[in-house]
JSON list of C-alpha atoms and ligand atoms in Angstrom, two decimals:
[
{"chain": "A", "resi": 898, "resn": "UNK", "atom": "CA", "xyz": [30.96, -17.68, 94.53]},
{"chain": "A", "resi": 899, "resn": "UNK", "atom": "CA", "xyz": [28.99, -20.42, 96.40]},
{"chain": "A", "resi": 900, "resn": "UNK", "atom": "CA", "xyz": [27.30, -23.08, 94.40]},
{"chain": "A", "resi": 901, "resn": "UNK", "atom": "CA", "xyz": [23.73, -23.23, 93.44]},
{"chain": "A", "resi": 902, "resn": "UNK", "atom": "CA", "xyz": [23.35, -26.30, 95.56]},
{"chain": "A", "resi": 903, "resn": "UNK", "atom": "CA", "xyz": [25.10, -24.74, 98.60]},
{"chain": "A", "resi": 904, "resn": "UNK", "atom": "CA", "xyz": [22.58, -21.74, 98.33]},
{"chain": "A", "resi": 905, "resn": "UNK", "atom": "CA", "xyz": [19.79, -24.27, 98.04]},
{"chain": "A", "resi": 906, "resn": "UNK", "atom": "CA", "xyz": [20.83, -26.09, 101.44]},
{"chain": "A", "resi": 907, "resn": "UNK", "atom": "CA", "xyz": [21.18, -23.02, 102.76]},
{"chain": "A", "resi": 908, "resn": "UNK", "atom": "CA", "xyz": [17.56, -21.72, 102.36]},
{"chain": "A", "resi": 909, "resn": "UNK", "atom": "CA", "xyz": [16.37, -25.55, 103.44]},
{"chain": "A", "resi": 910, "resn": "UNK", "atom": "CA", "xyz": [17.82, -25.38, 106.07]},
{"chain": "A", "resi": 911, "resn": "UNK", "atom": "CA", "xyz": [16.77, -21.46, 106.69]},
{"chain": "A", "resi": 912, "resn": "UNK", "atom": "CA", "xyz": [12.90, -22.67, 106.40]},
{"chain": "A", "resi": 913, "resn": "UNK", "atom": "CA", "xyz": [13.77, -25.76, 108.74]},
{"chain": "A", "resi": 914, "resn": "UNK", "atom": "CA", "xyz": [14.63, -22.87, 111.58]},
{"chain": "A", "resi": 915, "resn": "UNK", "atom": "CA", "xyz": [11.59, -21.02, 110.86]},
{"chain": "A", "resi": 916, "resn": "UNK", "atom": "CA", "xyz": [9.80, -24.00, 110.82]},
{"chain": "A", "resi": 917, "resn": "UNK", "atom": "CA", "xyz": [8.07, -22.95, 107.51]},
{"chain": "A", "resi": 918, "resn": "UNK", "atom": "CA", "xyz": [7.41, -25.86, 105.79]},
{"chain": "A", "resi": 919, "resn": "UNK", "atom": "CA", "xyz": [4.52, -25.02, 103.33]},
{"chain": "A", "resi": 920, "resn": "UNK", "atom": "CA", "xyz": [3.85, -22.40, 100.77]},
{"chain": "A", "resi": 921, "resn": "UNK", "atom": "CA", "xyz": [3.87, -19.49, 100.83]},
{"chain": "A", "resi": 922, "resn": "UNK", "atom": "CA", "xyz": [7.04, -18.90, 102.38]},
{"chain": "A", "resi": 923, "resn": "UNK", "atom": "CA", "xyz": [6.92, -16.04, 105.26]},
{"chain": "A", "resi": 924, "resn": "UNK", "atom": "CA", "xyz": [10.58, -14.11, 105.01]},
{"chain": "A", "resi": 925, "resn": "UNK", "atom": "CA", "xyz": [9.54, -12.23, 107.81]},
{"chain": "A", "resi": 926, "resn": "UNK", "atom": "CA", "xyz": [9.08, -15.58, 109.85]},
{"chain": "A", "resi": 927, "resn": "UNK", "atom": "CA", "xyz": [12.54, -16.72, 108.46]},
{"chain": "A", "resi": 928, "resn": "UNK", "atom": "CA", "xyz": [14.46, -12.95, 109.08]},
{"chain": "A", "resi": 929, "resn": "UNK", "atom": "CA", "xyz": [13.07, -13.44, 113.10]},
{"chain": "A", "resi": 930, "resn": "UNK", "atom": "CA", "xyz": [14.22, -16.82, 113.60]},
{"chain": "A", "resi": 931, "resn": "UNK", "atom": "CA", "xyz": [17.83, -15.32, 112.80]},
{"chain": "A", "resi": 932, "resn": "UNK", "atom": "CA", "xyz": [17.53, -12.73, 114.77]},
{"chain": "A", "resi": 933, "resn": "UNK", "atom": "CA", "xyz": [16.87, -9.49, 112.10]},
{"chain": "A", "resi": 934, "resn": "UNK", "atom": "CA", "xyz": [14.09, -7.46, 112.76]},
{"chain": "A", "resi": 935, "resn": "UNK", "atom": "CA", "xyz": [12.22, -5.66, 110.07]},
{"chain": "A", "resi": 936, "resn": "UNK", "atom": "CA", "xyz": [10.98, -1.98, 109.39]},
{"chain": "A", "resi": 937, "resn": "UNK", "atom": "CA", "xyz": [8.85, -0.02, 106.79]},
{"chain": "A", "resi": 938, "resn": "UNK", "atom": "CA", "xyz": [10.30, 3.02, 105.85]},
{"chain": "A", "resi": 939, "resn": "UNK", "atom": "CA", "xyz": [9.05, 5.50, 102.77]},
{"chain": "A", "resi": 940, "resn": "UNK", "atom": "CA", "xyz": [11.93, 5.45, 100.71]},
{"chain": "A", "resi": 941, "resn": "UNK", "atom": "CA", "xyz": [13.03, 6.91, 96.99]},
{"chain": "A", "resi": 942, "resn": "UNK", "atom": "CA", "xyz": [10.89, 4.58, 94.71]},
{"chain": "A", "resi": 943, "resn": "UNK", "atom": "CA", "xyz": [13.65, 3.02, 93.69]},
{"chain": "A", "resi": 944, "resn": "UNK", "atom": "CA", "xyz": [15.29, 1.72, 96.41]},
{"chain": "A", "resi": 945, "resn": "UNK", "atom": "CA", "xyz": [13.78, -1.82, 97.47]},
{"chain": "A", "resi": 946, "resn": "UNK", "atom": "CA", "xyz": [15.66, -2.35, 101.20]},
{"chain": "A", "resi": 947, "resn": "UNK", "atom": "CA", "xyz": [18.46, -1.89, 103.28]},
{"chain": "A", "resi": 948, "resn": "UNK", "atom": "CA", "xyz": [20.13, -4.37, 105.86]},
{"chain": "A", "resi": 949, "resn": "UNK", "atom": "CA", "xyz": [21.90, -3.28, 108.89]},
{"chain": "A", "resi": 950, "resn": "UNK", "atom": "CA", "xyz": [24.58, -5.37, 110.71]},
{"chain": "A", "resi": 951, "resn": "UNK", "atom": "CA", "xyz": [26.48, -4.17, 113.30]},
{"chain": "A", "resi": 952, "resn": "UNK", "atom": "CA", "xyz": [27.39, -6.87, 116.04]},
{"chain": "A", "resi": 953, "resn": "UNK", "atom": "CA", "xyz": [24.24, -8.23, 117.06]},
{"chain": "A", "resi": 954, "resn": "UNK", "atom": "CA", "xyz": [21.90, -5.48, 115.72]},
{"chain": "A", "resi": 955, "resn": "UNK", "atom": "CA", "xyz": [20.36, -7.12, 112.39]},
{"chain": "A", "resi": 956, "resn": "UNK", "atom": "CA", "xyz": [17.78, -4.56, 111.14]},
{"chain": "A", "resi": 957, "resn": "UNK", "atom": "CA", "xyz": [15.92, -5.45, 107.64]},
{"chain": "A", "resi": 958, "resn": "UNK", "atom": "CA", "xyz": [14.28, -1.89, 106.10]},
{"chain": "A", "resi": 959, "resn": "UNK", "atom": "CA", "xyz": [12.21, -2.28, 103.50]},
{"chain": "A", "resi": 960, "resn": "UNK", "atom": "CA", "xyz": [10.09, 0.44, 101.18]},
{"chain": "A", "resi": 961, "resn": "UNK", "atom": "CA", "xyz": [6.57, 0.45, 102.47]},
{"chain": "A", "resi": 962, "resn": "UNK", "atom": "CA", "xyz": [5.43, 1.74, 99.00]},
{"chain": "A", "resi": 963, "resn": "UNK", "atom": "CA", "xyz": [6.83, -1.51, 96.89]},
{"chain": "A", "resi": 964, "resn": "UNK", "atom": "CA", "xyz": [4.01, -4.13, 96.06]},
{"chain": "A", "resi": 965, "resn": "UNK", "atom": "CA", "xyz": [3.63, -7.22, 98.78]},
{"chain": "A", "resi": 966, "resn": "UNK", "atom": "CA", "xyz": [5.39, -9.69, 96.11]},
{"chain": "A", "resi": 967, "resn": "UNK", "atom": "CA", "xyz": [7.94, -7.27, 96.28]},
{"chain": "A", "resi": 968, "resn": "UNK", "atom": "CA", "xyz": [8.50, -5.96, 99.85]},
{"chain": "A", "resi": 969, "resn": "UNK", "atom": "CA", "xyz": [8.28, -10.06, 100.21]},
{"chain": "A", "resi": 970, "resn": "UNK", "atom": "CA", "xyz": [11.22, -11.11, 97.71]},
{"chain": "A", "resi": 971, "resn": "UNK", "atom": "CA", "xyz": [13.01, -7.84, 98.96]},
{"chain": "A", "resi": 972, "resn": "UNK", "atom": "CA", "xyz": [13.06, -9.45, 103.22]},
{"chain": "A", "resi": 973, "resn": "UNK", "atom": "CA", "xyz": [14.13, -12.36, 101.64]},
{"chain": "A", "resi": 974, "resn": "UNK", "atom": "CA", "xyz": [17.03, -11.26, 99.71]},
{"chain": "A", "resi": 975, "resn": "UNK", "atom": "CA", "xyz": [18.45, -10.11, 102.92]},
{"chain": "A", "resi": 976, "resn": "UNK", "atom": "CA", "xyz": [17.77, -12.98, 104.76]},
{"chain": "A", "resi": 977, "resn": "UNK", "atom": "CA", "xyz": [20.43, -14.21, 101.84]},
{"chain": "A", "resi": 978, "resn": "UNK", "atom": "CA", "xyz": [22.82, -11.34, 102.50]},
{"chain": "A", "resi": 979, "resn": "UNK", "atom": "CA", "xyz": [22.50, -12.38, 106.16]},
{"chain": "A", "resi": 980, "resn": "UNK", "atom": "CA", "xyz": [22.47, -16.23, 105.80]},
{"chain": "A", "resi": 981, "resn": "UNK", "atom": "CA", "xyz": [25.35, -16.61, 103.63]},
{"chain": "A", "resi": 982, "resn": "UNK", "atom": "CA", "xyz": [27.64, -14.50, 105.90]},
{"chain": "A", "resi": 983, "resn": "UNK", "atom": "CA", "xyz": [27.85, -11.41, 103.16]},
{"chain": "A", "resi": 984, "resn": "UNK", "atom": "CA", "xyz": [31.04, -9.06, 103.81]},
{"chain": "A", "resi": 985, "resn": "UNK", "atom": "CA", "xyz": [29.60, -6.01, 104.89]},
{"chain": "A", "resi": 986, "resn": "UNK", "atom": "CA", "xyz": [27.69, -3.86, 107.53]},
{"chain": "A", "resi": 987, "resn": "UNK", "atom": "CA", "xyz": [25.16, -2.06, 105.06]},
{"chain": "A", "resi": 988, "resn": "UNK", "atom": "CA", "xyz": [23.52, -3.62, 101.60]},
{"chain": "A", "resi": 989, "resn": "UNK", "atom": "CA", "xyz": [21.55, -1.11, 100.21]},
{"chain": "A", "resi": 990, "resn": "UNK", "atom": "CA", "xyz": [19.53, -2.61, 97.44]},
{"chain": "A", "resi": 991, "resn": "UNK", "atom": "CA", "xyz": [18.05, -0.76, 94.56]},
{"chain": "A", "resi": 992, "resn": "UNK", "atom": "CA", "xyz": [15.45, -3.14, 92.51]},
{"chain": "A", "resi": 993, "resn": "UNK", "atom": "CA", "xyz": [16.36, -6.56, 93.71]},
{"chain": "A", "resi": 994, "resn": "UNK", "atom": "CA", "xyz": [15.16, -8.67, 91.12]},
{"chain": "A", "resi": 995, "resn": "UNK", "atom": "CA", "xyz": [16.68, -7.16, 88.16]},
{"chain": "A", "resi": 996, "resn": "UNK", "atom": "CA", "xyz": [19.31, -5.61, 90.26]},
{"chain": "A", "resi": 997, "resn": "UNK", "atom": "CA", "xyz": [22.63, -5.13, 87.52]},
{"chain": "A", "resi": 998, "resn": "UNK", "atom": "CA", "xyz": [24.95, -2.40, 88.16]},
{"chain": "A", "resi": 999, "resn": "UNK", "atom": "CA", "xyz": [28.14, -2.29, 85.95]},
{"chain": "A", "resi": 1000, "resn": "UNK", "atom": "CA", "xyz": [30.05, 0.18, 88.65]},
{"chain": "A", "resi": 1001, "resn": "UNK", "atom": "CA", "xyz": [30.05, -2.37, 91.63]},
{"chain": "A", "resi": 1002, "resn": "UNK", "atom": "CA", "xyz": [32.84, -4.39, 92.10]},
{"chain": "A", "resi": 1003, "resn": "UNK", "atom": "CA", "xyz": [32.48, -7.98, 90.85]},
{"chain": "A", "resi": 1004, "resn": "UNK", "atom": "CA", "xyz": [32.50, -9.32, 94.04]},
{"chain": "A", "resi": 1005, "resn": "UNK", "atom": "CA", "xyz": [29.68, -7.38, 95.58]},
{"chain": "A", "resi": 1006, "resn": "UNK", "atom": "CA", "xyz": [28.03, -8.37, 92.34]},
{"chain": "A", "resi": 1007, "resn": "UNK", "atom": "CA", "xyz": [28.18, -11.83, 92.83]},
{"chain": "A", "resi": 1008, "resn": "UNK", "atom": "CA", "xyz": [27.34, -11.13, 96.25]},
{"chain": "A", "resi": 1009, "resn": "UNK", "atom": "CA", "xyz": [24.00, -9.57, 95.03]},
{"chain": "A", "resi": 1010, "resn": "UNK", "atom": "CA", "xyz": [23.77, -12.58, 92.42]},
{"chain": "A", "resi": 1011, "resn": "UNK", "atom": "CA", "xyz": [24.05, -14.99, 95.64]},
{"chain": "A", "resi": 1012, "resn": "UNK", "atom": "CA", "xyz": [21.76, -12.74, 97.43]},
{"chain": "A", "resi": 1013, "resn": "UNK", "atom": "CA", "xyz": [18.23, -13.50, 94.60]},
{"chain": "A", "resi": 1014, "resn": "UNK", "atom": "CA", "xyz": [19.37, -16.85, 94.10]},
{"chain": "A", "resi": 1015, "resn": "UNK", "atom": "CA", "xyz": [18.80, -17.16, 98.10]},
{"chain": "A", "resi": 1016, "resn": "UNK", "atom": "CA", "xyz": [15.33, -15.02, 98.01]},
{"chain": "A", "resi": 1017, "resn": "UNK", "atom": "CA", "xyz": [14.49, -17.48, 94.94]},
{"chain": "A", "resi": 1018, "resn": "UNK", "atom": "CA", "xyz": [15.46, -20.78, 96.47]},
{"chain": "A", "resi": 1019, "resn": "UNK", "atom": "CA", "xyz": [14.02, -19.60, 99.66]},
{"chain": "A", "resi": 1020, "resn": "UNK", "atom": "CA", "xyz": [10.81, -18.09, 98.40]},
{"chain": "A", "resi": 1021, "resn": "UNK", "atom": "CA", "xyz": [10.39, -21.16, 95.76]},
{"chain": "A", "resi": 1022, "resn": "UNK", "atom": "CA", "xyz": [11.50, -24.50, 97.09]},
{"chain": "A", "resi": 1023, "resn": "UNK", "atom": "CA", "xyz": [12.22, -26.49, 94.55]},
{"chain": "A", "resi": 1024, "resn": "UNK", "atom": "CA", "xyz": [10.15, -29.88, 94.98]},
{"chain": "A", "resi": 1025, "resn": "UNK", "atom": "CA", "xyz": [7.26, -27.58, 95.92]},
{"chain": "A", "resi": 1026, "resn": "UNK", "atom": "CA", "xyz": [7.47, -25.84, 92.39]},
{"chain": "A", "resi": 1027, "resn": "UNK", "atom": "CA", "xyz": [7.88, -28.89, 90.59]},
{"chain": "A", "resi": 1028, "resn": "UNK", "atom": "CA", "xyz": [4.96, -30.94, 92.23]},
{"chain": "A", "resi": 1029, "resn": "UNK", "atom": "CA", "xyz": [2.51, -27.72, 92.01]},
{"chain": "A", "resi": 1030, "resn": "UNK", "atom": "CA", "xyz": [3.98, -27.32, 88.49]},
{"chain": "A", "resi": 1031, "resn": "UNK", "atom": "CA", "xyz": [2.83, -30.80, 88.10]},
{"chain": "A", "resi": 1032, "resn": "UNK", "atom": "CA", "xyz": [-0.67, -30.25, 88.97]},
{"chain": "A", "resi": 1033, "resn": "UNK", "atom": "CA", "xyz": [-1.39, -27.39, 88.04]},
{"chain": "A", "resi": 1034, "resn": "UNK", "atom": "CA", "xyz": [-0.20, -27.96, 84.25]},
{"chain": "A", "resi": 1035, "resn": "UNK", "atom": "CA", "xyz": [-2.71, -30.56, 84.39]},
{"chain": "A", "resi": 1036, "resn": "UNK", "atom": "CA", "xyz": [-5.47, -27.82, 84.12]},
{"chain": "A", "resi": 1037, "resn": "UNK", "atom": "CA", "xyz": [-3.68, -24.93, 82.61]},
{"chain": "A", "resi": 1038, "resn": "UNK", "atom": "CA", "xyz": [-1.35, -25.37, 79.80]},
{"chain": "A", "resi": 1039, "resn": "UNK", "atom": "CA", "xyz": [-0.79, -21.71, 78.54]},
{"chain": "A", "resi": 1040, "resn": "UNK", "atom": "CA", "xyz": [3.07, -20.33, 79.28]},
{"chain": "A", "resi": 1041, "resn": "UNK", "atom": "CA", "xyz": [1.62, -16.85, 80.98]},
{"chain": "A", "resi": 1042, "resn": "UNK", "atom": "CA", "xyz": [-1.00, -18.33, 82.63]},
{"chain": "A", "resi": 1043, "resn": "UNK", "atom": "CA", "xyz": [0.77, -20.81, 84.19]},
{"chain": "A", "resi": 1044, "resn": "UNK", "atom": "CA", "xyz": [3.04, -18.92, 85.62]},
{"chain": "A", "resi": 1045, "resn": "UNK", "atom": "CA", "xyz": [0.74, -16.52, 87.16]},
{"chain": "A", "resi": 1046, "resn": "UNK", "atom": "CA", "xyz": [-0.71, -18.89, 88.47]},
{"chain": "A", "resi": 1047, "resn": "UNK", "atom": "CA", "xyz": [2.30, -20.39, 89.81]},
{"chain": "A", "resi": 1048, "resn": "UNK", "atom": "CA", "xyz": [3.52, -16.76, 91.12]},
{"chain": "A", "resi": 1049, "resn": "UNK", "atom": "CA", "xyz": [0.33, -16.35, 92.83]},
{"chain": "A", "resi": 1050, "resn": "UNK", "atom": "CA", "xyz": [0.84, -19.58, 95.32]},
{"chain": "A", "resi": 1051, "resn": "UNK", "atom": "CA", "xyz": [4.25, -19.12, 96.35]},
{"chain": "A", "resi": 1052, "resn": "UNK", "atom": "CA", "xyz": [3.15, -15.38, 97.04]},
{"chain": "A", "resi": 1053, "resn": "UNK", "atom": "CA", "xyz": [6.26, -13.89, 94.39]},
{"chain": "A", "resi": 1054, "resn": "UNK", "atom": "CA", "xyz": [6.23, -11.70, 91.09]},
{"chain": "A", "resi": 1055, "resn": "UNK", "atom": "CA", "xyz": [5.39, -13.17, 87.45]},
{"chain": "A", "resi": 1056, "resn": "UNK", "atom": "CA", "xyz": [9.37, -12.45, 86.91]},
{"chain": "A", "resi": 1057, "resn": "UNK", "atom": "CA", "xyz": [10.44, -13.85, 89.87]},
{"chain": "A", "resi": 1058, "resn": "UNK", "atom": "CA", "xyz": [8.54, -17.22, 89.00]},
{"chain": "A", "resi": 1059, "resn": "UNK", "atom": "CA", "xyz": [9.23, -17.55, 85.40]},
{"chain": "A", "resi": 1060, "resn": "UNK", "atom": "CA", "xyz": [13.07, -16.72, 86.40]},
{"chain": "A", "resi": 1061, "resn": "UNK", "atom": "CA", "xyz": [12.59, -19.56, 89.28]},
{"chain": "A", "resi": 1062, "resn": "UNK", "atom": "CA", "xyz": [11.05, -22.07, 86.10]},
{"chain": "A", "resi": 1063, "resn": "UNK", "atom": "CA", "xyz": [13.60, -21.23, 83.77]},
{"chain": "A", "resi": 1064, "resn": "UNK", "atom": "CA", "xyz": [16.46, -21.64, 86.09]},
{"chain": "A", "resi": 1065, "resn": "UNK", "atom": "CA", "xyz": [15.09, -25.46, 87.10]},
{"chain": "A", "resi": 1066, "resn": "UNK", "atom": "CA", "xyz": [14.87, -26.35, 83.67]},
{"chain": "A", "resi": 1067, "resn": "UNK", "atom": "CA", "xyz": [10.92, -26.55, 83.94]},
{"chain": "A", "resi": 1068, "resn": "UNK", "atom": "CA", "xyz": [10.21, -24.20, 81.76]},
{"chain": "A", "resi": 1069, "resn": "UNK", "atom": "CA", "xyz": [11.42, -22.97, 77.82]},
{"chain": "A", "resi": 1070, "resn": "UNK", "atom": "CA", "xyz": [13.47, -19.69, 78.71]},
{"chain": "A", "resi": 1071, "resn": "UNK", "atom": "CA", "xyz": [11.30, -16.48, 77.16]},
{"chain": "A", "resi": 1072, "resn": "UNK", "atom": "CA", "xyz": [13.70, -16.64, 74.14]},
{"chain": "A", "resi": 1073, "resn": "UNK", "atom": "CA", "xyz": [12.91, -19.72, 73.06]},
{"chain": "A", "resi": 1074, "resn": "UNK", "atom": "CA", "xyz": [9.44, -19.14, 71.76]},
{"chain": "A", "resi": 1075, "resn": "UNK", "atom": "CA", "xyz": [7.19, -15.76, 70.77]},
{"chain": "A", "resi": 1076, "resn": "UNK", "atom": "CA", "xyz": [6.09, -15.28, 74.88]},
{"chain": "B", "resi": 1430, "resn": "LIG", "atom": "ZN1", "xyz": [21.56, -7.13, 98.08]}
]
């Protein structure tokens, strides 16, 4: 399992190819620069995305009827699958953000695990978060709110954001208090 700091470089330096340097993050922008192309398909509701690799081919399919925040984090948990060299030729992921399944085989799993914290690093960069954290708390001091309107600039779900917070130690994990 690669480090948390490994995955972080590796998204750095995955928005230093793409040349994205501000918020919000394009995955699309990021899957080009290394080389995947991406489709809309109409699949079950449940499945979020599919990435092809087979020798240079690098196709990204994603379900055209998921919300933008999703269909967003979705292109960029491939990128991770992609970036990070995943064993494999197909990923086919069902509900990425939440994504637990107890029949895969651990280390798919913590490929999958390796996979959001990619989409999250890469979606979220952490100075970004913690200096618009920083003003925006300034104005806004209510947990929800805050986060939504966190979520809303870096262009990713409510979950995804208050996962991204709790993970950086910014914010009181969801247990802590009555939220
Ligand atoms: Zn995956």
């Amino acid at each position: 399992m690669k480090s948390r700091a490994v995955i972080e470089r590796e998204a750095a330096n995955a928005r230093e190819t793409a040349g994205q340097h501000s918020i919000p993050v394009d995955p699309i922008a990021i899957a080009l620069a290394h080389g995947a192309e991406i489709v809309e398909d109409n699949f079950a509701d449940d499945l979020s995305g599919i990435l092809i690799r087979r020798g240079s081919l690098k196709t990204i399919a994603i379900n055209q009827k998921d919300s933008l925040v999703r269909r967003r984090f979705t292109i960029a948990h491939e990128c991770g699958h992609l970036i990070l060299a995943h064993e494999g030729e197909i990923f086919v992921d069902k509900q990425v953000v939440n994504r637990r399944s107890a029949t895969s085989s651990l280390a798919i799993d913590e490929q999958e695990i390796e996979a959001n914290q990619f989409a999250a690093s890469l979606l979220m960069p952490r100075d970004e978060v913690v200096s618009h954290l920083d003003q925006l708390s300034k104005s806004c001091s209510q947990r929800s709110a805050l986060i939504e309107l966190m979520a809303r600039s870096f262009g990713v779900s409510k979950k995804a954001m208050e996962y991204r917070l709790v993970n950086l130690g910014l914010v009181a994990s969801p247990d802590d208090d009555d939220f």
